[in-house]
PDB file of C-alpha atoms in Angstrom:
ATOM      1  CA  UNK A 270     -45.551 -17.756 -54.495  1.00 95.00           C
ATOM      2  CA  UNK A 271     -42.085 -16.854 -53.304  1.00 97.00           C
ATOM      3  CA  UNK A 272     -39.402 -19.268 -54.444  1.00 98.00           C
ATOM      4  CA  UNK A 273     -35.650 -19.120 -53.970  1.00 98.00           C
ATOM      5  CA  UNK A 274     -33.695 -21.771 -55.763  1.00 98.00           C
ATOM      6  CA  UNK A 275     -30.084 -22.138 -54.860  1.00 98.00           C
ATOM      7  CA  UNK A 276     -27.490 -24.036 -57.081  1.00 98.00           C
ATOM      8  CA  UNK A 277     -23.763 -24.228 -57.419  1.00 98.00           C
ATOM      9  CA  UNK A 278     -22.818 -26.463 -54.323  1.00 97.00           C
ATOM     10  CA  UNK A 279     -20.536 -29.423 -54.465  1.00 98.00           C
ATOM     11  CA  UNK A 280     -17.403 -30.966 -53.398  1.00 98.00           C
ATOM     12  CA  UNK A 281     -14.257 -28.872 -53.503  1.00 98.00           C
ATOM     13  CA  UNK A 282     -10.758 -29.255 -52.108  1.00 98.00           C
ATOM     14  CA  UNK A 283      -9.454 -26.999 -49.286  1.00 98.00           C
ATOM     15  CA  UNK A 284      -8.216 -23.888 -50.920  1.00 98.00           C
ATOM     16  CA  UNK A 285     -10.526 -24.167 -53.685  1.00 98.00           C
ATOM     17  CA  UNK A 286     -13.525 -21.901 -54.858  1.00 98.00           C
ATOM     18  CA  UNK A 287     -17.164 -22.166 -55.415  1.00 98.00           C
ATOM     19  CA  UNK A 288     -19.852 -19.713 -56.685  1.00 98.00           C
ATOM     20  CA  UNK A 289     -23.317 -20.204 -55.332  1.00 98.00           C
ATOM     21  CA  UNK A 290     -26.245 -18.801 -57.098  1.00 98.00           C
ATOM     22  CA  UNK A 291     -29.927 -18.148 -55.961  1.00 98.00           C
ATOM     23  CA  UNK A 292     -32.599 -17.337 -58.373  1.00 98.00           C
ATOM     24  CA  UNK A 293     -35.616 -15.684 -56.930  1.00 98.00           C
ATOM     25  CA  UNK A 294     -39.254 -15.562 -58.176  1.00 98.00           C
ATOM     26  CA  UNK A 295     -42.695 -14.623 -56.936  1.00 97.00           C
ATOM     27  CA  UNK A 296     -41.641 -11.169 -55.425  1.00 97.00           C
ATOM     28  CA  UNK A 297     -39.957  -8.014 -56.516  1.00 98.00           C
ATOM     29  CA  UNK A 298     -36.372  -9.153 -55.942  1.00 98.00           C
ATOM     30  CA  UNK A 299     -34.826  -5.522 -56.388  1.00 98.00           C
ATOM     31  CA  UNK A 300     -36.990  -4.387 -53.313  1.00 98.00           C
ATOM     32  CA  UNK A 301     -35.491  -6.592 -50.736  1.00 98.00           C
ATOM     33  CA  UNK A 302     -32.167  -7.189 -48.863  1.00 98.00           C
ATOM     34  CA  UNK A 303     -30.904 -10.751 -49.507  1.00 98.00           C
ATOM     35  CA  UNK A 304     -29.204 -13.071 -47.267  1.00 98.00           C
ATOM     36  CA  UNK A 305     -26.952 -16.355 -46.928  1.00 98.00           C
ATOM     37  CA  UNK A 306     -27.271 -18.482 -44.096  1.00 98.00           C
ATOM     38  CA  UNK A 307     -25.415 -21.748 -43.607  1.00 98.00           C
ATOM     39  CA  UNK A 308     -25.841 -24.867 -41.531  1.00 98.00           C
ATOM     40  CA  UNK A 309     -22.995 -27.338 -40.993  1.00 98.00           C
ATOM     41  CA  UNK A 310     -23.765 -30.995 -40.775  1.00 97.00           C
ATOM     42  CA  UNK A 311     -25.867 -31.778 -37.645  1.00 96.00           C
ATOM     43  CA  UNK A 312     -25.316 -28.242 -36.415  1.00 98.00           C
ATOM     44  CA  UNK A 313     -27.367 -25.027 -35.906  1.00 98.00           C
ATOM     45  CA  UNK A 314     -27.783 -21.887 -38.200  1.00 98.00           C
ATOM     46  CA  UNK A 315     -25.131 -19.434 -38.939  1.00 98.00           C
ATOM     47  CA  UNK A 316     -25.791 -16.058 -40.794  1.00 98.00           C
ATOM     48  CA  UNK A 317     -23.046 -15.649 -43.445  1.00 98.00           C
ATOM     49  CA  UNK A 318     -23.762 -12.392 -45.381  1.00 98.00           C
ATOM     50  CA  UNK A 319     -26.415 -10.023 -46.610  1.00 98.00           C
ATOM     51  CA  UNK A 320     -26.577  -7.337 -49.380  1.00 98.00           C
ATOM     52  CA  UNK A 321     -28.806  -4.259 -49.783  1.00 98.00           C
ATOM     53  CA  UNK A 322     -31.474  -3.944 -52.499  1.00 98.00           C
ATOM     54  CA  UNK A 323     -29.215  -2.082 -54.835  1.00 96.00           C
ATOM     55  CA  UNK A 324     -25.998  -3.811 -53.710  1.00 96.00           C
ATOM     56  CA  UNK A 325     -24.676  -0.558 -52.231  1.00 97.00           C
ATOM     57  CA  UNK A 326     -24.109  -2.329 -48.795  1.00 98.00           C
ATOM     58  CA  UNK A 327     -22.876  -5.828 -48.023  1.00 98.00           C
ATOM     59  CA  UNK A 328     -21.922  -7.355 -44.646  1.00 98.00           C
ATOM     60  CA  UNK A 329     -20.652 -10.588 -43.584  1.00 98.00           C
ATOM     61  CA  UNK A 330     -19.656 -12.667 -40.668  1.00 98.00           C
ATOM     62  CA  UNK A 331     -15.961 -12.294 -39.472  1.00 97.00           C
ATOM     63  CA  UNK A 332     -15.083 -15.823 -40.275  1.00 97.00           C
ATOM     64  CA  UNK A 333     -15.715 -15.384 -43.999  1.00 98.00           C
ATOM     65  CA  UNK A 334     -14.382 -11.865 -44.391  1.00 98.00           C
ATOM     66  CA  UNK A 335     -11.863 -11.549 -47.144  1.00 97.00           C
ATOM     67  CA  UNK A 336     -12.773 -14.975 -48.584  1.00 98.00           C
ATOM     68  CA  UNK A 337     -16.500 -14.815 -49.531  1.00 98.00           C
ATOM     69  CA  UNK A 338     -18.139 -12.073 -51.705  1.00 98.00           C
ATOM     70  CA  UNK A 339     -21.878 -11.566 -51.951  1.00 98.00           C
ATOM     71  CA  UNK A 340     -23.306  -9.827 -54.934  1.00 98.00           C
ATOM     72  CA  UNK A 341     -26.540  -9.586 -56.799  1.00 98.00           C
ATOM     73  CA  UNK A 342     -28.033  -8.998 -60.199  1.00 98.00           C
ATOM     74  CA  UNK A 343     -31.380  -7.386 -60.066  1.00 98.00           C
ATOM     75  CA  UNK A 344     -31.837  -7.894 -63.813  1.00 98.00           C
ATOM     76  CA  UNK A 345     -31.597 -11.516 -63.415  1.00 98.00           C
ATOM     77  CA  UNK A 346     -33.446 -11.792 -60.000  1.00 98.00           C
ATOM     78  CA  UNK A 347     -30.177 -13.507 -58.802  1.00 98.00           C
ATOM     79  CA  UNK A 348     -28.020 -13.528 -55.496  1.00 98.00           C
ATOM     80  CA  UNK A 349     -24.509 -14.966 -55.549  1.00 98.00           C
ATOM     81  CA  UNK A 350     -21.972 -16.095 -52.996  1.00 98.00           C
ATOM     82  CA  UNK A 351     -18.293 -16.315 -54.417  1.00 98.00           C
ATOM     83  CA  UNK A 352     -16.493 -18.488 -52.040  1.00 98.00           C
ATOM     84  CA  UNK A 353     -12.650 -18.603 -52.164  1.00 98.00           C
ATOM     85  CA  UNK A 354      -9.872 -20.016 -50.086  1.00 98.00           C
ATOM     86  CA  UNK A 355     -12.475 -22.671 -48.782  1.00 98.00           C
ATOM     87  CA  UNK A 356     -11.753 -24.419 -45.524  1.00 98.00           C
ATOM     88  CA  UNK A 357     -13.059 -27.596 -44.126  1.00 98.00           C
ATOM     89  CA  UNK A 358     -15.099 -25.531 -41.644  1.00 98.00           C
ATOM     90  CA  UNK A 359     -16.945 -23.984 -44.392  1.00 98.00           C
ATOM     91  CA  UNK A 360     -18.699 -27.402 -45.165  1.00 98.00           C
ATOM     92  CA  UNK A 361     -22.367 -26.831 -44.803  1.00 98.00           C
ATOM     93  CA  UNK A 362     -25.825 -26.425 -46.585  1.00 98.00           C
ATOM     94  CA  UNK A 363     -25.933 -22.772 -47.782  1.00 98.00           C
ATOM     95  CA  UNK A 364     -29.400 -21.309 -47.783  1.00 98.00           C
ATOM     96  CA  UNK A 365     -30.423 -18.217 -49.653  1.00 98.00           C
ATOM     97  CA  UNK A 366     -33.191 -16.104 -47.686  1.00 98.00           C
ATOM     98  CA  UNK A 367     -35.186 -13.123 -48.479  1.00 98.00           C
ATOM     99  CA  UNK A 368     -34.654  -9.968 -46.435  1.00 93.00           C
ATOM    100  CA  UNK A 369     -32.605  -9.189 -43.475  1.00 93.00           C
ATOM    101  CA  UNK A 370     -35.080 -10.940 -41.215  1.00 92.00           C
ATOM    102  CA  UNK A 371     -35.014 -14.027 -43.540  1.00 92.00           C
ATOM    103  CA  UNK A 372     -38.653 -14.278 -43.934  1.00 93.00           C
ATOM    104  CA  UNK A 373     -38.455 -16.933 -46.841  1.00 97.00           C
ATOM    105  CA  UNK A 374     -35.680 -19.578 -47.448  1.00 98.00           C
ATOM    106  CA  UNK A 375     -34.514 -21.668 -50.309  1.00 98.00           C
ATOM    107  CA  UNK A 376     -34.080 -25.409 -50.084  1.00 98.00           C
ATOM    108  CA  UNK A 377     -30.343 -25.064 -49.697  1.00 98.00           C
ATOM    109  CA  UNK A 378     -27.209 -26.209 -51.647  1.00 98.00           C
ATOM    110  CA  UNK A 379     -24.582 -28.421 -49.971  1.00 98.00           C
ATOM    111  CA  UNK A 380     -20.937 -27.614 -49.948  1.00 98.00           C
ATOM    112  CA  UNK A 381     -18.401 -29.904 -49.004  1.00 98.00           C
ATOM    113  CA  UNK A 382     -14.695 -28.944 -48.509  1.00 98.00           C
ATOM    114  CA  UNK A 383     -12.537 -31.962 -48.325  1.00 97.00           C
ATOM    115  CA  UNK A 384      -9.441 -33.419 -49.871  1.00 96.00           C
TER     116      UNK A 384
ATOM    117  CA  UNK B  49     -21.472 -10.117 -30.862  1.00 97.00           C
ATOM    118  CA  UNK B  50     -24.973 -10.811 -29.158  1.00 98.00           C
ATOM    119  CA  UNK B  51     -25.168 -14.284 -27.806  1.00 98.00           C
ATOM    120  CA  UNK B  52     -28.531 -16.039 -27.928  1.00 98.00           C
ATOM    121  CA  UNK B  53     -29.171 -18.687 -25.432  1.00 98.00           C
ATOM    122  CA  UNK B  54     -32.065 -21.096 -25.734  1.00 98.00           C
ATOM    123  CA  UNK B  55     -33.338 -23.545 -23.198  1.00 98.00           C
ATOM    124  CA  UNK B  56     -34.270 -26.342 -23.029  1.00 98.00           C
ATOM    125  CA  UNK B  57     -32.130 -27.775 -25.677  1.00 98.00           C
ATOM    126  CA  UNK B  58     -34.304 -30.883 -25.854  1.00 98.00           C
ATOM    127  CA  UNK B  59     -38.056 -30.693 -25.394  1.00 98.00           C
ATOM    128  CA  UNK B  60     -40.036 -33.999 -25.190  1.00 98.00           C
ATOM    129  CA  UNK B  61     -43.864 -33.123 -25.401  1.00 98.00           C
ATOM    130  CA  UNK B  62     -47.057 -35.266 -25.161  1.00 97.00           C
ATOM    131  CA  UNK B  63     -49.447 -34.639 -28.222  1.00 98.00           C
ATOM    132  CA  UNK B  64     -52.039 -32.060 -27.314  1.00 97.00           C
ATOM    133  CA  UNK B  65     -50.029 -30.656 -24.431  1.00 98.00           C
ATOM    134  CA  UNK B  66     -48.499 -27.183 -24.414  1.00 98.00           C
ATOM    135  CA  UNK B  67     -44.697 -26.420 -25.011  1.00 98.00           C
ATOM    136  CA  UNK B  68     -42.593 -23.414 -24.319  1.00 98.00           C
ATOM    137  CA  UNK B  69     -39.068 -22.356 -25.236  1.00 98.00           C
ATOM    138  CA  UNK B  70     -36.994 -19.786 -23.857  1.00 98.00           C
ATOM    139  CA  UNK B  71     -34.531 -17.478 -25.631  1.00 98.00           C
ATOM    140  CA  UNK B  72     -32.379 -15.121 -23.860  1.00 98.00           C
ATOM    141  CA  UNK B  73     -29.901 -12.441 -25.418  1.00 98.00           C
ATOM    142  CA  UNK B  74     -26.723 -11.116 -24.019  1.00 98.00           C
ATOM    143  CA  UNK B  75     -27.967  -7.477 -24.372  1.00 98.00           C
ATOM    144  CA  UNK B  76     -31.324  -5.851 -24.877  1.00 98.00           C
ATOM    145  CA  UNK B  77     -32.792  -6.311 -28.361  1.00 98.00           C
ATOM    146  CA  UNK B  78     -34.835  -3.086 -28.213  1.00 98.00           C
ATOM    147  CA  UNK B  79     -33.575  -1.050 -31.124  1.00 97.00           C
ATOM    148  CA  UNK B  80     -33.351   2.660 -31.202  1.00 97.00           C
ATOM    149  CA  UNK B  81     -36.241   2.706 -33.736  1.00 97.00           C
ATOM    150  CA  UNK B  82     -38.491   1.198 -31.128  1.00 97.00           C
ATOM    151  CA  UNK B  83     -38.837  -2.130 -32.617  1.00 98.00           C
ATOM    152  CA  UNK B  84     -37.329  -5.553 -31.191  1.00 98.00           C
ATOM    153  CA  UNK B  85     -35.917  -7.542 -33.803  1.00 98.00           C
ATOM    154  CA  UNK B  86     -36.300 -11.138 -32.379  1.00 98.00           C
ATOM    155  CA  UNK B  87     -37.497 -13.832 -34.746  1.00 98.00           C
ATOM    156  CA  UNK B  88     -38.365 -17.709 -34.315  1.00 98.00           C
ATOM    157  CA  UNK B  89     -37.829 -20.396 -36.843  1.00 98.00           C
ATOM    158  CA  UNK B  90     -39.061 -23.983 -37.149  1.00 98.00           C
ATOM    159  CA  UNK B  91     -36.831 -26.508 -39.011  1.00 98.00           C
ATOM    160  CA  UNK B  92     -38.728 -29.795 -39.648  1.00 98.00           C
ATOM    161  CA  UNK B  93     -36.555 -33.014 -40.135  1.00 97.00           C
ATOM    162  CA  UNK B  94     -35.009 -32.729 -43.602  1.00 96.00           C
ATOM    163  CA  UNK B  95     -36.460 -29.314 -44.511  1.00 98.00           C
ATOM    164  CA  UNK B  96     -35.275 -25.822 -44.779  1.00 98.00           C
ATOM    165  CA  UNK B  97     -35.989 -23.345 -41.980  1.00 98.00           C
ATOM    166  CA  UNK B  98     -39.342 -21.453 -41.968  1.00 98.00           C
ATOM    167  CA  UNK B  99     -39.966 -18.288 -40.130  1.00 98.00           C
ATOM    168  CA  UNK B 100     -42.882 -18.548 -37.571  1.00 98.00           C
ATOM    169  CA  UNK B 101     -42.695 -15.257 -35.707  1.00 98.00           C
ATOM    170  CA  UNK B 102     -41.075 -11.904 -36.388  1.00 98.00           C
ATOM    171  CA  UNK B 103     -40.478  -8.855 -34.261  1.00 98.00           C
ATOM    172  CA  UNK B 104     -41.298 -10.945 -30.885  1.00 98.00           C
ATOM    173  CA  UNK B 105     -44.915 -11.588 -31.486  1.00 98.00           C
ATOM    174  CA  UNK B 106     -46.059 -11.293 -35.062  1.00 98.00           C
ATOM    175  CA  UNK B 107     -46.960 -14.717 -36.649  1.00 97.00           C
ATOM    176  CA  UNK B 108     -45.958 -15.106 -40.285  1.00 97.00           C
ATOM    177  CA  UNK B 109     -48.715 -15.819 -42.913  1.00 95.00           C
ATOM    178  CA  UNK B 110     -49.998 -19.467 -42.674  1.00 95.00           C
ATOM    179  CA  UNK B 111     -48.516 -20.151 -39.293  1.00 97.00           C
ATOM    180  CA  UNK B 112     -51.132 -21.946 -37.042  1.00 97.00           C
ATOM    181  CA  UNK B 113     -52.295 -19.658 -34.309  1.00 95.00           C
ATOM    182  CA  UNK B 114     -51.324 -22.233 -31.570  1.00 97.00           C
ATOM    183  CA  UNK B 115     -47.887 -20.699 -32.067  1.00 98.00           C
ATOM    184  CA  UNK B 116     -47.297 -17.399 -30.323  1.00 98.00           C
ATOM    185  CA  UNK B 117     -44.344 -15.242 -29.218  1.00 98.00           C
ATOM    186  CA  UNK B 118     -43.809 -12.915 -26.321  1.00 98.00           C
ATOM    187  CA  UNK B 119     -41.086 -11.099 -24.464  1.00 98.00           C
ATOM    188  CA  UNK B 120     -38.999  -8.001 -24.213  1.00 98.00           C
ATOM    189  CA  UNK B 121     -35.584  -6.839 -23.605  1.00 97.00           C
ATOM    190  CA  UNK B 122     -33.394  -9.889 -23.303  1.00 98.00           C
ATOM    191  CA  UNK B 123     -36.205 -12.470 -22.508  1.00 98.00           C
ATOM    192  CA  UNK B 124     -38.263 -14.034 -25.015  1.00 98.00           C
ATOM    193  CA  UNK B 125     -40.631 -17.161 -25.236  1.00 98.00           C
ATOM    194  CA  UNK B 126     -42.017 -19.356 -27.997  1.00 98.00           C
ATOM    195  CA  UNK B 127     -45.186 -21.072 -27.103  1.00 98.00           C
ATOM    196  CA  UNK B 128     -47.164 -23.904 -28.678  1.00 98.00           C
ATOM    197  CA  UNK B 129     -50.545 -24.052 -27.072  1.00 98.00           C
ATOM    198  CA  UNK B 130     -51.268 -27.655 -28.055  1.00 98.00           C
ATOM    199  CA  UNK B 131     -48.530 -29.679 -29.748  1.00 98.00           C
ATOM    200  CA  UNK B 132     -49.264 -31.613 -32.950  1.00 98.00           C
ATOM    201  CA  UNK B 133     -47.339 -34.190 -34.580  1.00 97.00           C
ATOM    202  CA  UNK B 134     -46.200 -31.897 -37.359  1.00 97.00           C
ATOM    203  CA  UNK B 135     -44.577 -29.493 -34.885  1.00 98.00           C
ATOM    204  CA  UNK B 136     -41.690 -31.992 -34.534  1.00 98.00           C
ATOM    205  CA  UNK B 137     -38.302 -30.354 -35.455  1.00 98.00           C
ATOM    206  CA  UNK B 138     -35.723 -27.819 -34.219  1.00 98.00           C
ATOM    207  CA  UNK B 139     -36.740 -24.321 -33.244  1.00 98.00           C
ATOM    208  CA  UNK B 140     -34.205 -21.428 -33.406  1.00 98.00           C
ATOM    209  CA  UNK B 141     -34.517 -17.784 -32.238  1.00 98.00           C
ATOM    210  CA  UNK B 142     -32.534 -15.131 -33.966  1.00 98.00           C
ATOM    211  CA  UNK B 143     -31.815 -11.505 -33.260  1.00 98.00           C
ATOM    212  CA  UNK B 144     -31.529  -8.781 -35.859  1.00 97.00           C
ATOM    213  CA  UNK B 145     -31.165  -5.718 -33.644  1.00 98.00           C
ATOM    214  CA  UNK B 146     -27.415  -5.587 -33.138  1.00 98.00           C
ATOM    215  CA  UNK B 147     -25.936  -6.562 -36.700  1.00 97.00           C
ATOM    216  CA  UNK B 148     -23.666  -7.549 -38.226  1.00 97.00           C
ATOM    217  CA  UNK B 149     -23.673 -10.329 -37.353  1.00 97.00           C
ATOM    218  CA  UNK B 150     -27.315 -11.671 -36.967  1.00 98.00           C
ATOM    219  CA  UNK B 151     -27.079 -14.396 -34.395  1.00 98.00           C
ATOM    220  CA  UNK B 152     -29.052 -17.489 -33.754  1.00 98.00           C
ATOM    221  CA  UNK B 153     -29.737 -19.489 -30.693  1.00 98.00           C
ATOM    222  CA  UNK B 154     -28.351 -23.058 -30.484  1.00 98.00           C
ATOM    223  CA  UNK B 155     -31.778 -24.652 -31.252  1.00 98.00           C
ATOM    224  CA  UNK B 156     -34.395 -26.551 -29.252  1.00 98.00           C
ATOM    225  CA  UNK B 157     -35.224 -29.988 -30.565  1.00 98.00           C
ATOM    226  CA  UNK B 158     -38.963 -30.632 -29.889  1.00 98.00           C
ATOM    227  CA  UNK B 159     -39.979 -34.377 -30.014  1.00 98.00           C
ATOM    228  CA  UNK B 160     -43.174 -36.253 -29.150  1.00 97.00           C
ATOM    229  CA  UNK B 161     -43.138 -38.233 -25.799  1.00 95.00           C
TER     230      UNK B 161
END
């Protein structure tokens, strides 16, 4: 059974940093692109970033470029999102998802940026 | 960026009746590889999104066959043949042809009348 478990969310002040993690199981992690998608409170879904199987290609939405970094550790079946210079508009539930087409999703980890 | 526009945004449906959601893209989603990367997702209240349909019309494992997807180019439709109580939630389309970024529709909230 495919499982994706996110962690690392929490309350952070504007300008602060957080590192989200996602541990995968039930499939060969190193064979899939991985994605992060977020959902602001009461809002729709927004794709954030994705990373190729071997980490050699990374892409992100313009609003997080230069602030967020996606990475992975295939030996640990783990996906990460380093979030720096956080803004109030980054407040959302962050989901880890398998593949470019996001075939499976985790339960999400909430991030709140507020003073 | 490709803009995805869903309609309606709110969809009250009587149990056992059909439902249909439209999704239109600002440009054709036909990829040069011959595929059309249009997915549909369901998000039940309090839950994570779940993919229902990929590449326009392919049902994901475990998805009831009352859900079907169709369309081409810029016009796509998700149909539920007979709505059940467990279908309540928000439905999103997403394009994966012209990325980055991947883009989602605004969501359609299905409720029982």
